[in-house]
Short mmCIF file of C-alpha atoms in Angstrom, two decimals:
data_model
loop_
_atom_site.label_atom_id
_atom_site.label_comp_id
_atom_site.label_asym_id
_atom_site.label_seq_id
_atom_site.Cartn_x
_atom_site.Cartn_y
_atom_site.Cartn_z
CA MET A 1 -307.36 -25.01 123.17
CA THR A 2 -310.96 -25.64 124.24
CA THR A 3 -310.71 -25.89 128.02
CA ASN A 4 -309.90 -23.61 130.91
CA THR A 5 -308.38 -24.86 134.20
CA VAL A 6 -310.28 -23.75 137.29
CA VAL A 7 -309.58 -24.27 141.01
CA THR A 8 -312.75 -24.31 143.11
CA LEU A 9 -313.45 -24.90 146.79
CA ASN A 10 -315.20 -28.18 147.54
CA LYS A 11 -315.89 -27.64 151.21
CA LEU A 12 -315.19 -24.96 153.84
CA VAL A 13 -312.74 -25.76 156.65
CA PRO A 14 -313.82 -24.00 159.87
CA ALA A 15 -311.00 -25.57 161.94
CA GLY A 16 -308.08 -27.92 161.54
CA ALA A 17 -305.80 -28.31 158.56
CA PRO A 18 -307.31 -28.15 155.05
CA THR A 19 -306.38 -30.91 152.60
CA LEU A 20 -306.39 -31.39 148.85
CA GLU A 21 -309.86 -32.91 149.20
CA ASN A 22 -311.14 -29.43 150.03
CA PHE A 23 -310.28 -28.29 146.49
CA LYS A 24 -311.25 -29.33 143.00
CA VAL A 25 -309.19 -28.75 139.87
CA ALA A 26 -311.33 -29.05 136.76
CA ALA A 27 -311.70 -27.96 133.16
CA SER A 28 -314.29 -25.49 131.92
CA PRO A 29 -314.93 -23.72 128.60
CA VAL A 30 -312.46 -20.98 127.75
CA PRO A 31 -314.08 -17.55 128.12
CA THR A 32 -314.09 -15.48 124.93
CA LYS A 33 -314.30 -11.80 124.13
CA ASP A 34 -317.81 -12.32 122.79
CA ALA A 35 -318.95 -12.87 126.40
CA LEU A 36 -317.62 -9.51 127.60
CA LYS A 37 -320.11 -7.03 129.04
CA ASP A 38 -319.52 -3.29 129.16
CA GLY A 39 -316.70 -2.42 131.56
CA GLU A 40 -315.27 -5.94 131.70
CA ILE A 41 -311.91 -7.39 130.69
CA LEU A 42 -310.76 -10.87 129.73
CA VAL A 43 -307.57 -11.72 131.61
CA ARG A 44 -305.03 -14.49 131.09
CA THR A 45 -303.44 -15.30 134.43
CA LEU A 46 -299.65 -15.18 134.70
CA TYR A 47 -299.07 -15.58 138.44
CA LEU A 48 -301.27 -16.25 141.46
CA SER A 49 -300.28 -15.35 145.00
CA CYS A 50 -300.43 -17.75 147.95
CA ASP A 51 -300.88 -15.79 151.17
CA PRO A 52 -301.51 -16.68 154.84
CA TYR A 53 -304.72 -14.61 154.99
CA MET A 54 -306.29 -17.09 152.59
CA ARG A 55 -306.58 -19.64 155.40
CA GLY A 56 -309.23 -17.43 157.00
CA ARG A 57 -311.11 -17.33 153.72
CA LEU A 58 -311.35 -21.12 153.78
CA SER A 59 -313.08 -21.07 157.16
CA GLY A 60 -316.49 -19.65 156.33
CA ARG A 61 -316.14 -16.90 158.92
CA THR A 62 -318.44 -13.93 158.55
CA ASP A 63 -316.70 -11.58 161.00
CA SER A 64 -313.39 -11.13 159.16
CA TYR A 65 -312.07 -8.18 157.18
CA VAL A 66 -312.29 -10.20 153.97
CA ALA A 67 -315.10 -12.44 152.76
CA SER A 68 -314.74 -16.22 152.90
CA PHE A 69 -314.58 -18.31 149.76
CA GLU A 70 -317.80 -19.99 148.67
CA ALA A 71 -318.04 -23.74 148.25
CA GLY A 72 -318.49 -24.69 144.62
CA LYS A 73 -317.00 -21.47 143.28
CA PRO A 74 -313.45 -20.55 142.15
CA ILE A 75 -311.17 -19.26 144.87
CA ASP A 76 -309.54 -15.89 144.25
CA GLY A 77 -306.80 -13.64 145.50
CA LEU A 78 -303.89 -11.49 144.42
CA GLY A 79 -302.47 -12.04 140.98
CA VAL A 80 -300.86 -10.66 137.84
CA GLY A 81 -302.14 -11.18 134.33
CA VAL A 82 -302.45 -9.94 130.77
CA VAL A 83 -305.57 -8.41 129.21
CA GLU A 84 -306.51 -10.45 126.12
CA ALA A 85 -309.73 -8.57 125.31
CA SER A 86 -311.45 -5.51 126.73
CA ALA A 87 -314.84 -3.83 126.87
CA ASN A 88 -313.42 -1.05 129.01
CA ALA A 89 -311.96 2.12 127.46
CA ASP A 90 -309.18 2.29 130.05
CA TYR A 91 -307.74 -1.12 129.17
CA LYS A 92 -306.52 -2.59 125.92
CA GLU A 93 -305.24 -5.94 124.74
CA GLY A 94 -301.71 -6.54 126.01
CA ASP A 95 -302.01 -4.44 129.18
CA MET A 96 -300.54 -6.15 132.20
CA VAL A 97 -302.72 -5.88 135.31
CA THR A 98 -302.63 -6.78 138.97
CA GLY A 99 -305.21 -6.80 141.74
CA GLY A 100 -306.84 -8.79 144.52
CA ALA A 101 -309.71 -10.25 142.50
CA PHE A 102 -307.83 -12.81 140.42
CA LYS A 103 -309.89 -15.95 140.06
CA TRP A 104 -307.85 -19.13 140.20
CA GLU A 105 -308.47 -19.82 136.51
CA THR A 106 -306.26 -19.92 133.44
CA ARG A 107 -308.47 -17.21 131.96
CA PHE A 108 -311.41 -15.31 133.39
CA ILE A 109 -313.72 -12.36 132.79
CA ALA A 110 -314.23 -9.70 135.46
CA SER A 111 -315.07 -6.05 135.97
CA ALA A 112 -312.03 -3.88 135.33
CA LYS A 113 -312.71 -1.98 138.57
CA GLY A 114 -310.79 -4.56 140.60
CA PHE A 115 -307.56 -4.20 138.65
CA THR A 116 -304.62 -1.82 138.21
CA LYS A 117 -302.24 -1.53 135.28
CA VAL A 118 -298.69 -2.70 135.92
CA PRO A 119 -296.16 -0.14 134.67
CA PRO A 120 -293.27 -1.33 132.46
CA THR A 121 -290.35 -1.76 134.86
CA GLY A 122 -288.17 -4.47 133.39
CA VAL A 123 -288.72 -6.75 136.40
CA SER A 124 -290.61 -10.03 136.42
CA PRO A 125 -294.39 -9.67 136.64
CA SER A 126 -294.25 -11.79 139.80
CA SER A 127 -292.40 -8.91 141.49
CA PHE A 128 -295.73 -7.13 141.79
CA LEU A 129 -296.82 -9.91 144.13
CA GLY A 130 -293.60 -9.72 146.12
CA VAL A 131 -290.94 -7.05 146.37
CA LEU A 132 -293.19 -4.36 144.84
CA GLY A 133 -296.42 -5.94 146.04
CA MET A 134 -298.61 -6.49 149.06
CA PRO A 135 -296.13 -8.46 151.25
CA SER A 136 -293.44 -5.77 150.99
CA PHE A 137 -295.93 -2.99 151.57
CA THR A 138 -297.16 -4.89 154.62
CA ALA A 139 -293.60 -4.91 155.92
CA TYR A 140 -293.31 -1.18 155.27
CA VAL A 141 -296.57 -0.25 157.01
CA GLY A 142 -295.94 -2.39 160.08
CA THR A 143 -292.30 -1.47 160.51
CA ILE A 144 -292.06 2.12 159.29
CA THR A 145 -295.51 3.69 159.31
CA LEU A 146 -296.75 2.23 162.59
CA CYS A 147 -293.76 1.30 164.75
CA LYS A 148 -291.66 4.32 163.70
CA PRO A 149 -288.21 2.77 164.26
CA LYS A 150 -285.28 4.80 165.52
CA LYS A 151 -281.63 4.22 164.68
CA GLY A 152 -279.98 1.99 167.27
CA GLU A 153 -283.17 0.22 168.35
CA THR A 154 -283.55 -3.56 168.32
CA ILE A 155 -286.19 -5.31 166.26
CA LEU A 156 -287.21 -8.97 166.42
CA VAL A 157 -288.77 -10.52 163.30
CA SER A 158 -290.51 -13.90 163.24
CA ALA A 159 -290.77 -15.81 159.94
CA ALA A 160 -287.90 -13.58 158.86
CA SER A 161 -287.26 -15.42 155.59
CA GLY A 162 -290.87 -15.20 154.46
CA ALA A 163 -292.66 -12.92 152.02
CA VAL A 164 -293.08 -10.15 154.61
CA GLY A 165 -290.27 -10.90 157.03
CA GLN A 166 -287.43 -10.66 154.53
CA MET A 167 -288.47 -7.09 153.74
CA VAL A 168 -288.82 -6.16 157.42
CA VAL A 169 -285.21 -7.24 157.96
CA GLN A 170 -283.91 -5.07 155.12
CA LEU A 171 -286.05 -2.01 155.81
CA ALA A 172 -284.94 -2.09 159.43
CA LYS A 173 -281.25 -2.48 158.58
CA ALA A 174 -281.51 0.44 156.16
CA ARG A 175 -282.55 2.58 159.13
CA GLY A 176 -279.73 1.48 161.39
CA LEU A 177 -281.59 -0.95 163.63
CA ARG A 178 -280.15 -4.05 165.22
CA VAL A 179 -282.09 -6.91 163.63
CA ILE A 180 -282.82 -10.32 165.12
CA GLY A 181 -284.54 -12.79 162.80
CA ALA A 182 -286.08 -16.20 163.46
CA ALA A 183 -286.80 -18.82 160.81
CA GLY A 184 -287.70 -22.50 160.69
CA SER A 185 -284.72 -24.17 159.01
CA ASP A 186 -280.97 -23.72 158.88
CA ASP A 187 -280.96 -22.66 155.21
CA LYS A 188 -283.61 -20.06 155.96
CA VAL A 189 -281.55 -18.81 158.90
CA GLN A 190 -278.53 -18.42 156.61
CA TYR A 191 -280.67 -16.45 154.15
CA VAL A 192 -281.79 -14.11 156.95
CA LYS A 193 -278.14 -13.54 157.85
CA ASP A 194 -277.35 -12.86 154.19
CA LEU A 195 -280.07 -10.19 154.22
CA GLY A 196 -278.11 -8.39 156.93
CA ALA A 197 -279.64 -9.59 160.20
CA ASP A 198 -277.26 -9.16 163.12
CA VAL A 199 -278.51 -12.36 164.75
CA ALA A 200 -280.62 -15.18 163.33
CA PHE A 201 -281.71 -18.49 164.86
CA ASN A 202 -283.74 -21.59 164.04
CA TYR A 203 -286.73 -21.43 166.36
CA LYS A 204 -287.44 -25.14 165.79
CA THR A 205 -284.07 -26.34 167.10
CA VAL A 206 -283.22 -23.96 169.96
CA LYS A 207 -283.53 -25.54 173.39
CA SER A 208 -285.54 -22.60 174.69
CA LEU A 209 -287.25 -19.94 172.61
CA SER A 210 -287.19 -17.55 175.55
CA SER A 211 -283.45 -18.08 176.09
CA ALA A 212 -282.72 -17.66 172.38
CA ILE A 213 -284.43 -14.27 172.34
CA LYS A 214 -282.88 -13.26 175.66
CA ASP A 215 -279.39 -14.21 174.47
CA ALA A 216 -279.88 -12.29 171.22
CA ALA A 217 -281.21 -9.19 173.00
CA PRO A 218 -280.13 -9.13 176.66
CA GLU A 219 -281.45 -5.58 177.08
CA GLY A 220 -284.79 -6.38 175.46
CA ILE A 221 -286.70 -5.76 172.24
CA ASP A 222 -287.89 -2.32 171.09
CA ILE A 223 -290.00 -3.60 168.18
CA TYR A 224 -291.43 -7.03 167.48
CA PHE A 225 -292.80 -7.74 164.00
CA ASP A 226 -295.10 -10.71 164.50
CA ASN A 227 -295.94 -13.05 161.65
CA VAL A 228 -296.69 -16.20 163.64
CA GLY A 229 -298.53 -15.50 166.92
CA GLY A 230 -298.81 -18.34 169.43
CA GLU A 231 -295.90 -19.17 171.71
CA PHE A 232 -293.52 -16.87 169.85
CA LEU A 233 -295.72 -13.85 170.54
CA ASP A 234 -296.10 -14.92 174.17
CA VAL A 235 -292.34 -15.13 174.69
CA ALA A 236 -291.74 -11.88 172.82
CA LEU A 237 -294.12 -10.03 175.15
CA LYS A 238 -291.96 -11.02 178.10
CA ASN A 239 -288.79 -9.81 176.36
CA MET A 240 -290.03 -6.39 175.24
CA LYS A 241 -288.51 -3.17 176.55
CA PRO A 242 -290.74 -0.60 178.26
CA ASN A 243 -292.71 1.39 175.65
CA GLY A 244 -292.00 -1.29 173.06
CA ARG A 245 -294.09 -1.61 169.90
CA ILE A 246 -295.50 -4.72 168.25
CA ALA A 247 -296.66 -4.89 164.63
CA GLU A 248 -299.28 -7.63 164.60
CA CYS A 249 -299.18 -8.80 161.00
CA GLY A 250 -300.29 -12.42 161.27
CA MET A 251 -300.62 -15.52 163.43
CA ILE A 252 -300.00 -18.36 161.01
CA SER A 253 -299.06 -20.79 163.78
CA GLN A 254 -302.69 -20.68 164.89
CA TYR A 255 -304.57 -20.68 161.61
CA ASN A 256 -305.05 -24.46 161.46
CA ALA A 257 -305.38 -24.95 165.22
CA THR A 258 -308.55 -26.49 166.63
CA ALA A 259 -310.04 -25.17 169.88
CA GLU A 260 -308.09 -27.83 171.77
CA GLU A 261 -304.82 -27.04 169.96
CA ALA A 262 -304.98 -23.24 170.14
CA TYR A 263 -302.19 -21.59 172.12
CA HIS A 264 -303.42 -19.37 174.94
CA ILE A 265 -301.33 -16.25 175.61
CA GLN A 266 -300.07 -16.10 179.18
CA ASN A 267 -297.95 -12.94 179.19
CA LEU A 268 -300.55 -10.38 178.18
CA ALA A 269 -300.07 -8.56 181.49
CA TYR A 270 -296.76 -7.26 180.14
CA VAL A 271 -298.71 -5.00 177.79
CA VAL A 272 -299.69 -3.02 180.88
CA MET A 273 -296.55 -3.47 182.95
CA LYS A 274 -294.24 -2.45 180.09
CA LYS A 275 -296.62 0.08 178.50
CA LEU A 276 -296.50 -1.74 175.18
CA THR A 277 -298.33 -0.70 172.04
CA ILE A 278 -299.70 -3.43 169.78
CA TYR A 279 -300.67 -2.41 166.26
CA GLY A 280 -303.19 -4.63 164.51
CA PHE A 281 -303.47 -3.54 160.88
CA ILE A 282 -304.92 -4.47 157.49
CA VAL A 283 -302.56 -3.35 154.74
CA SER A 284 -305.31 -2.76 152.16
CA GLU A 285 -306.42 0.27 154.16
CA TYR A 286 -303.08 2.00 153.54
CA TYR A 287 -303.01 1.99 149.74
CA THR A 288 -304.79 5.35 149.64
CA THR A 289 -302.48 6.96 152.20
CA PRO A 290 -299.12 8.71 151.65
CA ALA A 291 -297.42 5.56 152.93
CA TYR A 292 -297.96 3.75 149.62
CA GLY A 293 -296.20 6.38 147.54
CA GLU A 294 -293.37 6.52 150.07
CA PHE A 295 -293.03 2.74 149.92
CA ILE A 296 -292.89 2.58 146.10
CA LYS A 297 -290.34 5.41 145.98
CA GLU A 298 -288.04 3.89 148.60
CA VAL A 299 -288.14 0.26 147.48
CA SER A 300 -287.88 1.13 143.76
CA GLN A 301 -284.75 3.13 144.52
CA MET A 302 -283.30 0.30 146.60
CA LEU A 303 -283.92 -2.08 143.69
CA LYS A 304 -282.19 0.26 141.23
CA GLU A 305 -279.19 0.47 143.52
CA ASN A 306 -279.13 -3.31 144.11
CA LYS A 307 -279.55 -2.70 147.83
CA ILE A 308 -282.33 -5.18 148.27
CA LYS A 309 -282.79 -8.94 147.93
CA TYR A 310 -286.11 -10.70 147.59
CA ARG A 311 -286.59 -14.42 147.30
CA MET A 312 -289.53 -15.85 145.37
CA ASP A 313 -290.76 -19.43 145.78
CA GLU A 314 -292.39 -20.38 142.48
CA VAL A 315 -294.60 -23.41 141.88
CA VAL A 316 -295.38 -24.08 138.20
CA GLY A 317 -298.88 -25.00 137.05
CA ILE A 318 -302.31 -23.89 138.26
CA GLU A 319 -303.17 -27.56 138.85
CA ASN A 320 -300.52 -27.50 141.59
CA GLY A 321 -302.02 -24.39 143.19
CA PRO A 322 -303.94 -26.10 146.00
CA GLN A 323 -300.86 -27.97 147.24
CA ALA A 324 -298.76 -24.81 146.94
CA LEU A 325 -301.24 -23.02 149.19
CA LEU A 326 -301.45 -25.85 151.72
CA ASP A 327 -297.66 -26.04 151.97
CA LEU A 328 -297.60 -22.35 152.89
CA PHE A 329 -299.64 -23.03 156.03
CA GLU A 330 -297.00 -25.57 157.10
CA GLY A 331 -294.02 -23.31 156.44
CA LYS A 332 -292.76 -25.36 153.51
CA ASN A 333 -292.26 -22.26 151.37
CA PHE A 334 -288.92 -20.45 151.27
CA GLY A 335 -289.65 -16.85 150.38
CA LYS A 336 -292.75 -15.46 148.67
CA ARG A 337 -294.88 -18.35 147.37
CA VAL A 338 -296.49 -17.83 143.95
CA VAL A 339 -298.03 -20.12 141.35
CA LYS A 340 -296.91 -19.59 137.75
CA VAL A 341 -299.89 -20.16 135.47
CA SER A 342 -298.57 -18.97 132.11
CA ASP A 343 -295.74 -17.06 130.51
CA PRO A 344 -296.14 -13.36 129.62
CA ALA A 345 -295.15 -13.93 126.00
CA HIS A 346 -297.06 -17.18 125.61
CA ARG A 347 -300.66 -17.45 124.52
CA LEU A 348 -302.11 -20.69 125.92
#
């Protein structure tokens, strides 16, 4: 093989919905071990992660917690891969690694500082982008670390079948909460019920979002885990109990909105009237806290005991990566969306 597949950004998208024209899939020379500098590793990509935060990186914003992509350069993000050559004493050929600096390339060279070895667990490598990865840890931090749920409380989860939401549902049920989940299709709603949610509804087909939440929780919501923002957040604010807590994880309903399309929150006064606490958080800041060890211990044990389900949504082929990412912004994924680039046992 003499070529390497690379996904680059053609043009930034400050507002509106990105399209395939904003990306370029092309071939480039395959990097070799001869090009390695001291401290670098050559990685063959196994899986790439498609995540909502990547929409912000397409915008060119300079005031975000993560840098925007650069036009003309490969996009990057979370991934899992295999070391094929190393100029770093801590890594050897065959080591499986994960990290947030995976270039969207079949193979690439990078400093080993941005990567962590994946321990042998017997689970699919893609699990380190899902059930044992960033989305699940996000669910843990927002639900457990910040909102501190108590047995008997009621939690509302938007995008409850998604990469983060499906873990929020299960972590909450494990602690004896009453769980209400919302999703965007009937099959997703059924999946949320299968996860253990006490009530689940299709937010796209209910006659009134406010009535659906009110009917599901007549006495109000103690915790709202927000993945979507917009109207859903606005309605949730009105249905919170006094001293309620909100984990503000994401606002995907607004990521592609133009200034004219953006939803303007009307019920913010309830934050004062109901003494609500809203937690905005960036999960990367919690990897060096005790919460990460607690998360790995709890979820690993749940996996061993078959007490947890986690749905992956796999798209095969790096050339299909741009469409896989765009579909995520429209809610076309069902579970954690990843792109399979190569097989662990297969050398391209």
